[in-house]
Amino acid sequence: MAKQVNCDCGFMVRTQTDDEIVRHVQLHAKEIHQMEVPRDKALEMAKPVEATVTV
């Protein structure tokens, strides 16, 4: 199942794997908010969502 994280700043990421969601959340937090987000916190922020396909 896909997971999604929504940031208060408007950033949203949806991925299929834990590794991907963690990588994107950590990169966003560091580049935009100058914050370090541990893996467990990034996974805690992720909510399961239905996977969508855009064509």
mmCIF file of C-alpha atoms in Angstrom:
data_model
loop_
_atom_site.group_PDB
_atom_site.id
_atom_site.type_symbol
_atom_site.label_atom_id
_atom_site.label_comp_id
_atom_site.label_asym_id
_atom_site.label_seq_id
_atom_site.Cartn_x
_atom_site.Cartn_y
_atom_site.Cartn_z
ATOM 1 C CA MET A 1 0.000 0.000 0.000
ATOM 2 C CA ALA A 2 1.216 3.498 -0.798
ATOM 3 C CA LYS A 3 2.110 5.946 1.953
ATOM 4 C CA GLN A 4 1.761 9.712 1.944
ATOM 5 C CA VAL A 5 3.166 12.582 3.991
ATOM 6 C CA ASN A 6 1.710 16.094 3.908
ATOM 7 C CA CYS A 7 3.790 18.963 5.286
ATOM 8 C CA ASP A 8 2.227 22.108 6.738
ATOM 9 C CA CYS A 9 4.081 24.106 4.057
ATOM 10 C CA GLY A 10 2.091 22.391 1.289
ATOM 11 C CA PHE A 11 4.655 19.757 0.296
ATOM 12 C CA MET A 12 3.188 16.291 -0.325
ATOM 13 C CA VAL A 13 4.912 13.039 -1.166
ATOM 14 C CA ARG A 14 3.342 9.653 -1.933
ATOM 15 C CA THR A 15 5.475 6.548 -2.445
ATOM 16 C CA GLN A 16 5.213 2.774 -2.508
ATOM 17 C CA THR A 17 8.066 1.947 -0.108
ATOM 18 C CA ASP A 18 9.218 2.968 3.351
ATOM 19 C CA ASP A 19 12.722 3.723 2.066
ATOM 20 C CA GLU A 20 11.366 6.141 -0.550
ATOM 21 C CA ILE A 21 9.076 7.987 1.861
ATOM 22 C CA VAL A 22 11.893 8.357 4.391
ATOM 23 C CA ARG A 23 14.323 9.640 1.746
ATOM 24 C CA HIS A 24 11.888 12.255 0.415
ATOM 25 C CA VAL A 25 10.750 13.428 3.859
ATOM 26 C CA GLN A 26 14.322 13.756 5.121
ATOM 27 C CA LEU A 27 15.454 15.611 1.992
ATOM 28 C CA HIS A 28 12.496 18.018 2.138
ATOM 29 C CA ALA A 29 12.955 18.673 5.854
ATOM 30 C CA LYS A 30 16.673 19.384 5.427
ATOM 31 C CA GLU A 31 16.494 21.521 2.270
ATOM 32 C CA ILE A 32 13.346 23.527 3.059
ATOM 33 C CA HIS A 33 13.094 23.604 6.850
ATOM 34 C CA GLN A 34 16.743 23.054 7.895
ATOM 35 C CA MET A 35 15.597 20.144 10.092
ATOM 36 C CA GLU A 36 16.839 16.605 10.591
ATOM 37 C CA VAL A 37 14.062 13.992 10.668
ATOM 38 C CA PRO A 38 14.953 10.535 11.989
ATOM 39 C CA ARG A 39 13.728 7.509 10.023
ATOM 40 C CA ASP A 40 11.252 6.487 12.728
ATOM 41 C CA LYS A 41 9.713 9.985 12.812
ATOM 42 C CA ALA A 42 9.380 10.070 9.012
ATOM 43 C CA LEU A 43 7.598 6.708 9.074
ATOM 44 C CA GLU A 44 5.364 7.896 11.915
ATOM 45 C CA MET A 45 4.308 10.862 9.756
ATOM 46 C CA ALA A 46 3.401 8.596 6.806
ATOM 47 C CA LYS A 47 -0.234 7.594 6.400
ATOM 48 C CA PRO A 48 -1.437 4.698 4.234
ATOM 49 C CA VAL A 49 -3.327 5.762 1.105
ATOM 50 C CA GLU A 50 -4.724 4.128 -1.997
ATOM 51 C CA ALA A 51 -2.137 3.960 -4.743
ATOM 52 C CA THR A 52 -3.014 6.033 -7.786
ATOM 53 C CA VAL A 53 -1.704 5.834 -11.312
ATOM 54 C CA THR A 54 -1.413 8.937 -13.461
ATOM 55 C CA VAL A 55 -1.282 8.426 -17.214
#
